[in-house]
Amino acid sequence: MPIRRFGGHKSLASLSPKLSYGYTKMNISKSGYRVFSANSSTASTELAKRITERLGVELGKSVVFQEGNRETKVDVKESVRGQDIFIIQTIPRDVNTAIMELLIMAYALKTSCAKNIIGVIPYFPYSKQCKMRKRGSIVCKLLASMLAKAGLTHIITMDLHQKEIQGFFTFPVDNLRASPFLIQYIQEEIPDYRNAVIVAKSPSSAKRAQSYAERLRLGLAVLHGEAHHSESDMADGRQSPPLSRTSTGHTGLELPSPRHQIPFPGIALPIMMAKEKPPISVVGDVGGRIAIIIDDIIDDVEDFVAAAEILKERGAYKIYIMATHGLLSAEAPRLIEESAIDEVVVTNTVPHEIQKLQCPKIKTVDVSMILAEAIRRIHNGESMAYLFRNIAVDD
C-alpha cells in the first residue's frame, strides 16, 4: 500500500484562483499590522485618526460600547490572526472606563490569536500613584501587571511622570518625549522668545526645566515654597512602630515588648521636626522677561495660577505654561481664563476640546507624528534610537 506524504505542497490559493472560495480580497492589511482605537467616545478617537492618516492605513473595525448596566463590551469585526496589533487608547476624564476598554480589547485580541499586541497610551493613567503613601498602594504597578495579564507585549507612551515607572513592566516600554514639539512651538509661536526665561514650578521639576533652558540657550528660574501636596514627603512612611499609649517619663517612641516576655524600657528615638513651608519665592531674575513655566502634567491649576501671580509681581510681562499632558480637570479652564496666565500650551495626548471651548488661552500641539513613526519602526523591526536622539537621562 503506497504511503502518502504530506508537506511541501503549495497553498490552495496559489494552485488555482477557483479555490479561493470567494475570499479573493482578504480583510488584512498588506503590511501585516492593524491599528485599533479602544475608546468608546468619538472625541477620544481623534488622535487615533490622525495617527492612521499619517501611517496611510485604515482604523481597524471594532465596536466598543457600554451596556445598560455600565459593563464594557468589545467586538472586533475583522481577523487579526498572526498580525501586529496596535491599540491606541487616549485617557478621557472617565479614567477607569478607559482602562477597562483597553484591558478588554487587549484580551479580545489575544484570544483572537494576534501575534503582538502593542498599547499606544500617550498619557499613562495613575502615573502619579507610583510611590508608597502610608498604608496605600502603588497603583501604577498594579495597572502594569493588569496590562501584561490582559495580553499586551509592548507599550508606547509619552513623558511618564516618573521614568522609573518603566521598571514596573515585564515587557518593553518606549517612553517618548514631547519636548521637541514644545520647543519648536516656543521658537515659532512666541515672539521675542530670546527674551524669555524658563521657570520650574518647584525644585522637583527643575531638571526638566533645565533641559529646556539649555536647548533654547535661555536663563533658568525656580519657584521655591509651598511644595505640591501630592509630592510631599510627609505622606511617605507607615508610622511604624506606633506611638505608645502608656508612655511615661519620656516623649520618644516605645518599642512594644513581645507577649510572655519581661517588658523592657522603651527606646527614645529622635523625633523628626515637621516641615514649615516658606513663602513662595523666585530664585532667578524674571524682571522684564517672558516667563515660560515647564511641567509634564497640568491638572489642577491652582499652583500654576499662584506661580503666575508671583512672576507678575517680580516683573514678568508675559507668562506661558508648557506641559505635555493637559488634563485640565474641574474648574481649570475658568481659573486659567481669569488668571494672569497668557497662554497654556499642551499636546493632544489627552482630549481637551471642551476645555478649549471654555478657555481660548489653551493651545494644542499635535504629537501624532512621533507616535506614528514609533508604530512604523516597531512593526518593521527598526531601531527606536532615532526618536531618542539628543535625549539625555534627565530629560
PDB file of C-alpha atoms in Angstrom, residues 144-329:
ATOM      1  CA  ALA A 144       1.201  47.456  34.726  1.00  0.00           C
ATOM      2  CA  SER A 145       0.528  43.908  35.931  1.00  0.00           C
ATOM      3  CA  MET A 146      -3.067  44.047  34.659  1.00  0.00           C
ATOM      4  CA  LEU A 147      -1.948  45.140  31.196  1.00  0.00           C
ATOM      5  CA  ALA A 148       0.566  42.299  30.996  1.00  0.00           C
ATOM      6  CA  LYS A 149      -2.048  39.779  32.114  1.00  0.00           C
ATOM      7  CA  ALA A 150      -4.515  41.061  29.508  1.00  0.00           C
ATOM      8  CA  GLY A 151      -2.034  40.275  26.737  1.00  0.00           C
ATOM      9  CA  LEU A 152      -0.063  43.427  25.968  1.00  0.00           C
ATOM     10  CA  THR A 153       3.506  42.747  24.841  1.00  0.00           C
ATOM     11  CA  HIS A 154       4.794  46.315  24.402  1.00  0.00           C
ATOM     12  CA  ILE A 155       3.765  49.866  25.314  1.00  0.00           C
ATOM     13  CA  ILE A 156       4.389  53.209  23.638  1.00  0.00           C
ATOM     14  CA  THR A 157       3.801  56.147  25.960  1.00  0.00           C
ATOM     15  CA  MET A 158       4.968  59.725  26.355  1.00  0.00           C
ATOM     16  CA  ASP A 159       6.597  61.638  29.210  1.00  0.00           C
ATOM     17  CA  LEU A 160       5.897  59.349  32.149  1.00  0.00           C
ATOM     18  CA  HIS A 161       5.522  61.252  35.401  1.00  0.00           C
ATOM     19  CA  GLN A 162       8.485  59.290  36.756  1.00  0.00           C
ATOM     20  CA  LYS A 163      10.815  57.463  34.373  1.00  0.00           C
ATOM     21  CA  GLU A 164      11.269  54.707  36.961  1.00  0.00           C
ATOM     22  CA  ILE A 165       7.711  53.569  36.162  1.00  0.00           C
ATOM     23  CA  GLN A 166       9.200  51.614  33.245  1.00  0.00           C
ATOM     24  CA  GLY A 167      10.595  49.181  35.815  1.00  0.00           C
ATOM     25  CA  PHE A 168       7.056  48.139  36.790  1.00  0.00           C
ATOM     26  CA  PHE A 169       6.560  46.356  33.472  1.00  0.00           C
ATOM     27  CA  THR A 170       7.688  42.897  32.397  1.00  0.00           C
ATOM     28  CA  PHE A 171       7.767  43.903  28.704  1.00  0.00           C
ATOM     29  CA  PRO A 172       9.385  46.766  26.725  1.00  0.00           C
ATOM     30  CA  VAL A 173       8.211  50.345  27.270  1.00  0.00           C
ATOM     31  CA  ASP A 174       9.117  53.179  24.906  1.00  0.00           C
ATOM     32  CA  ASN A 175       8.802  56.476  26.776  1.00  0.00           C
ATOM     33  CA  LEU A 176       8.745  59.096  24.012  1.00  0.00           C
ATOM     34  CA  ARG A 177       9.349  62.802  24.610  1.00  0.00           C
ATOM     35  CA  ALA A 178       7.148  65.750  23.652  1.00  0.00           C
ATOM     36  CA  SER A 179       9.894  68.318  24.305  1.00  0.00           C
ATOM     37  CA  PRO A 180      10.955  68.657  20.612  1.00  0.00           C
ATOM     38  CA  PHE A 181       7.414  69.702  19.667  1.00  0.00           C
ATOM     39  CA  LEU A 182       7.038  72.121  22.586  1.00  0.00           C
ATOM     40  CA  ILE A 183      10.463  73.639  21.930  1.00  0.00           C
ATOM     41  CA  GLN A 184       9.517  74.107  18.276  1.00  0.00           C
ATOM     42  CA  TYR A 185       6.320  75.857  19.391  1.00  0.00           C
ATOM     43  CA  ILE A 186       8.327  78.232  21.587  1.00  0.00           C
ATOM     44  CA  GLN A 187      10.662  79.100  18.723  1.00  0.00           C
ATOM     45  CA  GLU A 188       7.929  79.611  16.136  1.00  0.00           C
ATOM     46  CA  GLU A 189       4.920  80.920  18.061  1.00  0.00           C
ATOM     47  CA  ILE A 190       6.297  83.025  20.923  1.00  0.00           C
ATOM     48  CA  PRO A 191       7.519  86.400  19.644  1.00  0.00           C
ATOM     49  CA  ASP A 192      10.850  87.543  21.085  1.00  0.00           C
ATOM     50  CA  TYR A 193      11.369  84.201  22.839  1.00  0.00           C
ATOM     51  CA  ARG A 194      15.062  85.073  23.172  1.00  0.00           C
ATOM     52  CA  ASN A 195      13.986  87.426  25.956  1.00  0.00           C
ATOM     53  CA  ALA A 196      12.312  84.579  27.840  1.00  0.00           C
ATOM     54  CA  VAL A 197      13.332  82.669  30.942  1.00  0.00           C
ATOM     55  CA  ILE A 198      12.407  79.049  31.634  1.00  0.00           C
ATOM     56  CA  VAL A 199      10.712  78.607  35.027  1.00  0.00           C
ATOM     57  CA  ALA A 200      10.440  75.453  37.136  1.00  0.00           C
ATOM     58  CA  LYS A 201       7.252  75.450  39.210  1.00  0.00           C
ATOM     59  CA  SER A 202       9.036  73.604  42.012  1.00  0.00           C
ATOM     60  CA  PRO A 203      12.537  72.297  42.732  1.00  0.00           C
ATOM     61  CA  SER A 204      11.376  68.787  41.800  1.00  0.00           C
ATOM     62  CA  SER A 205      10.727  69.909  38.204  1.00  0.00           C
ATOM     63  CA  ALA A 206      13.999  71.841  37.907  1.00  0.00           C
ATOM     64  CA  LYS A 207      15.727  69.130  35.825  1.00  0.00           C
ATOM     65  CA  ARG A 208      13.012  69.191  33.188  1.00  0.00           C
ATOM     66  CA  ALA A 209      13.101  72.996  33.042  1.00  0.00           C
ATOM     67  CA  GLN A 210      16.896  72.978  32.884  1.00  0.00           C
ATOM     68  CA  SER A 211      16.732  70.711  29.837  1.00  0.00           C
ATOM     69  CA  TYR A 212      14.521  73.233  28.023  1.00  0.00           C
ATOM     70  CA  ALA A 213      16.701  76.150  29.083  1.00  0.00           C
ATOM     71  CA  GLU A 214      19.897  74.521  27.809  1.00  0.00           C
ATOM     72  CA  ARG A 215      18.365  73.615  24.465  1.00  0.00           C
ATOM     73  CA  LEU A 216      16.897  77.099  23.939  1.00  0.00           C
ATOM     74  CA  ARG A 217      20.006  78.849  25.367  1.00  0.00           C
ATOM     75  CA  LEU A 218      17.839  80.703  27.888  1.00  0.00           C
ATOM     76  CA  GLY A 219      18.078  81.506  31.579  1.00  0.00           C
ATOM     77  CA  LEU A 220      16.521  79.414  34.344  1.00  0.00           C
ATOM     78  CA  ALA A 221      14.424  80.400  37.351  1.00  0.00           C
ATOM     79  CA  VAL A 222      12.973  78.180  40.063  1.00  0.00           C
ATOM     80  CA  LEU A 223       9.941  78.768  42.269  1.00  0.00           C
ATOM     81  CA  HIS A 224      10.513  77.658  45.846  1.00  0.00           C
ATOM     82  CA  GLY A 225       7.983  77.311  48.641  1.00  0.00           C
ATOM     83  CA  GLU A 226       4.580  75.742  49.183  1.00  0.00           C
ATOM     84  CA  ALA A 227       5.554  72.378  47.724  1.00  0.00           C
ATOM     85  CA  HIS A 228       2.851  70.393  45.968  1.00  0.00           C
ATOM     86  CA  HIS A 229       0.915  68.295  48.456  1.00  0.00           C
ATOM     87  CA  SER A 230       0.785  65.142  46.319  1.00  0.00           C
ATOM     88  CA  GLU A 231       4.580  65.053  46.145  1.00  0.00           C
ATOM     89  CA  SER A 232       5.107  65.851  49.820  1.00  0.00           C
ATOM     90  CA  ASP A 233       7.482  63.645  51.709  1.00  0.00           C
ATOM     91  CA  MET A 234       5.164  63.906  54.722  1.00  0.00           C
ATOM     92  CA  ALA A 235       2.911  61.317  53.086  1.00  0.00           C
ATOM     93  CA  ASP A 236       5.700  58.740  52.980  1.00  0.00           C
ATOM     94  CA  GLY A 237       6.293  56.103  55.647  1.00  0.00           C
ATOM     95  CA  ARG A 238       3.840  53.988  57.553  1.00  0.00           C
ATOM     96  CA  GLN A 239       4.393  55.363  61.085  1.00  0.00           C
ATOM     97  CA  SER A 240       5.687  52.116  62.459  1.00  0.00           C
ATOM     98  CA  PRO A 241       6.269  51.324  65.278  1.00  0.00           C
ATOM     99  CA  PRO A 242       3.111  53.058  66.536  1.00  0.00           C
ATOM    100  CA  LEU A 243       3.053  55.615  69.287  1.00  0.00           C
ATOM    101  CA  SER A 244       2.844  54.014  72.731  1.00  0.00           C
ATOM    102  CA  ARG A 245      -0.360  54.736  74.636  1.00  0.00           C
ATOM    103  CA  THR A 246       1.205  54.203  78.076  1.00  0.00           C
ATOM    104  CA  SER A 247       4.476  56.026  77.615  1.00  0.00           C
ATOM    105  CA  THR A 248       5.583  57.888  80.739  1.00  0.00           C
ATOM    106  CA  GLY A 249       8.820  59.568  81.590  1.00  0.00           C
ATOM    107  CA  HIS A 250       9.959  60.379  78.054  1.00  0.00           C
ATOM    108  CA  THR A 251       8.495  61.638  74.763  1.00  0.00           C
ATOM    109  CA  GLY A 252      10.040  59.167  72.321  1.00  0.00           C
ATOM    110  CA  LEU A 253       8.615  56.164  70.550  1.00  0.00           C
ATOM    111  CA  GLU A 254       8.367  52.967  72.579  1.00  0.00           C
ATOM    112  CA  LEU A 255       9.004  49.585  71.053  1.00  0.00           C
ATOM    113  CA  PRO A 256       6.253  47.114  72.057  1.00  0.00           C
ATOM    114  CA  SER A 257       7.509  44.142  74.002  1.00  0.00           C
ATOM    115  CA  PRO A 258       6.686  40.601  72.786  1.00  0.00           C
ATOM    116  CA  ARG A 259       3.990  38.666  74.608  1.00  0.00           C
ATOM    117  CA  HIS A 260       5.070  36.445  77.551  1.00  0.00           C
ATOM    118  CA  GLN A 261       8.370  38.303  77.887  1.00  0.00           C
ATOM    119  CA  ILE A 262       9.607  40.654  80.551  1.00  0.00           C
ATOM    120  CA  PRO A 263       8.863  44.227  79.442  1.00  0.00           C
ATOM    121  CA  PHE A 264      11.861  46.450  78.928  1.00  0.00           C
ATOM    122  CA  PRO A 265      12.057  50.227  78.908  1.00  0.00           C
ATOM    123  CA  GLY A 266      11.199  51.887  75.591  1.00  0.00           C
ATOM    124  CA  ILE A 267      13.948  53.370  73.460  1.00  0.00           C
ATOM    125  CA  ALA A 268      13.613  57.117  72.933  1.00  0.00           C
ATOM    126  CA  LEU A 269      14.016  57.871  69.222  1.00  0.00           C
ATOM    127  CA  PRO A 270      14.681  61.376  67.918  1.00  0.00           C
ATOM    128  CA  ILE A 271      11.510  62.949  66.564  1.00  0.00           C
ATOM    129  CA  MET A 272      11.599  64.317  63.026  1.00  0.00           C
ATOM    130  CA  MET A 273      10.803  68.023  63.004  1.00  0.00           C
ATOM    131  CA  ALA A 274       7.757  68.988  60.978  1.00  0.00           C
ATOM    132  CA  LYS A 275       8.320  70.858  57.741  1.00  0.00           C
ATOM    133  CA  GLU A 276       7.401  74.503  57.631  1.00  0.00           C
ATOM    134  CA  LYS A 277       6.677  75.730  54.129  1.00  0.00           C
ATOM    135  CA  PRO A 278       8.333  79.063  53.419  1.00  0.00           C
ATOM    136  CA  PRO A 279       6.525  81.775  51.457  1.00  0.00           C
ATOM    137  CA  ILE A 280       6.793  81.194  47.750  1.00  0.00           C
ATOM    138  CA  SER A 281       9.815  82.924  46.239  1.00  0.00           C
ATOM    139  CA  VAL A 282      11.582  83.118  42.890  1.00  0.00           C
ATOM    140  CA  VAL A 283      15.205  82.034  42.553  1.00  0.00           C
ATOM    141  CA  GLY A 284      16.388  83.844  39.439  1.00  0.00           C
ATOM    142  CA  ASP A 285      15.674  87.060  37.534  1.00  0.00           C
ATOM    143  CA  VAL A 286      12.394  87.309  35.615  1.00  0.00           C
ATOM    144  CA  GLY A 287      12.037  91.109  35.547  1.00  0.00           C
ATOM    145  CA  GLY A 288      11.129  92.462  32.109  1.00  0.00           C
ATOM    146  CA  ARG A 289      11.104  88.974  30.567  1.00  0.00           C
ATOM    147  CA  ILE A 290       8.732  86.349  29.256  1.00  0.00           C
ATOM    148  CA  ALA A 291       8.259  83.568  31.803  1.00  0.00           C
ATOM    149  CA  ILE A 292       7.708  80.056  30.434  1.00  0.00           C
ATOM    150  CA  ILE A 293       6.683  77.532  33.119  1.00  0.00           C
ATOM    151  CA  ILE A 294       7.585  73.935  32.207  1.00  0.00           C
ATOM    152  CA  ASP A 295       5.906  70.812  33.617  1.00  0.00           C
ATOM    153  CA  ASP A 296       4.777  67.373  32.466  1.00  0.00           C
ATOM    154  CA  ILE A 297       1.148  67.455  33.670  1.00  0.00           C
ATOM    155  CA  ILE A 298      -1.269  70.306  34.193  1.00  0.00           C
ATOM    156  CA  ASP A 299      -4.347  69.139  36.061  1.00  0.00           C
ATOM    157  CA  ASP A 300      -5.448  71.273  38.998  1.00  0.00           C
ATOM    158  CA  VAL A 301      -4.194  74.729  38.064  1.00  0.00           C
ATOM    159  CA  GLU A 302      -4.217  76.473  41.444  1.00  0.00           C
ATOM    160  CA  ASP A 303      -0.438  76.134  41.785  1.00  0.00           C
ATOM    161  CA  PHE A 304       0.110  77.478  38.284  1.00  0.00           C
ATOM    162  CA  VAL A 305      -2.179  80.439  38.908  1.00  0.00           C
ATOM    163  CA  ALA A 306      -0.330  81.268  42.146  1.00  0.00           C
ATOM    164  CA  ALA A 307       3.011  80.958  40.341  1.00  0.00           C
ATOM    165  CA  ALA A 308       1.813  83.303  37.604  1.00  0.00           C
ATOM    166  CA  GLU A 309       0.833  85.932  40.165  1.00  0.00           C
ATOM    167  CA  ILE A 310       4.256  85.785  41.809  1.00  0.00           C
ATOM    168  CA  LEU A 311       6.024  86.027  38.442  1.00  0.00           C
ATOM    169  CA  LYS A 312       3.910  89.057  37.531  1.00  0.00           C
ATOM    170  CA  GLU A 313       4.868  90.698  40.807  1.00  0.00           C
ATOM    171  CA  ARG A 314       8.547  90.030  40.023  1.00  0.00           C
ATOM    172  CA  GLY A 315       8.255  91.844  36.694  1.00  0.00           C
ATOM    173  CA  ALA A 316       7.490  89.171  34.083  1.00  0.00           C
ATOM    174  CA  TYR A 317       5.336  90.775  31.371  1.00  0.00           C
ATOM    175  CA  LYS A 318       4.082  87.558  29.733  1.00  0.00           C
ATOM    176  CA  ILE A 319       3.514  84.123  31.212  1.00  0.00           C
ATOM    177  CA  TYR A 320       3.245  80.860  29.281  1.00  0.00           C
ATOM    178  CA  ILE A 321       2.678  77.361  30.629  1.00  0.00           C
ATOM    179  CA  MET A 322       4.006  74.403  28.629  1.00  0.00           C
ATOM    180  CA  ALA A 323       3.013  70.855  29.572  1.00  0.00           C
ATOM    181  CA  THR A 324       2.797  67.517  27.811  1.00  0.00           C
ATOM    182  CA  HIS A 325      -0.483  66.278  29.278  1.00  0.00           C
ATOM    183  CA  GLY A 326      -3.355  68.726  29.638  1.00  0.00           C
ATOM    184  CA  LEU A 327      -5.814  67.017  31.972  1.00  0.00           C
ATOM    185  CA  LEU A 328      -7.336  70.366  32.982  1.00  0.00           C
ATOM    186  CA  SER A 329      -9.781  68.951  35.489  1.00  0.00           C
TER     187      SER A 329
END
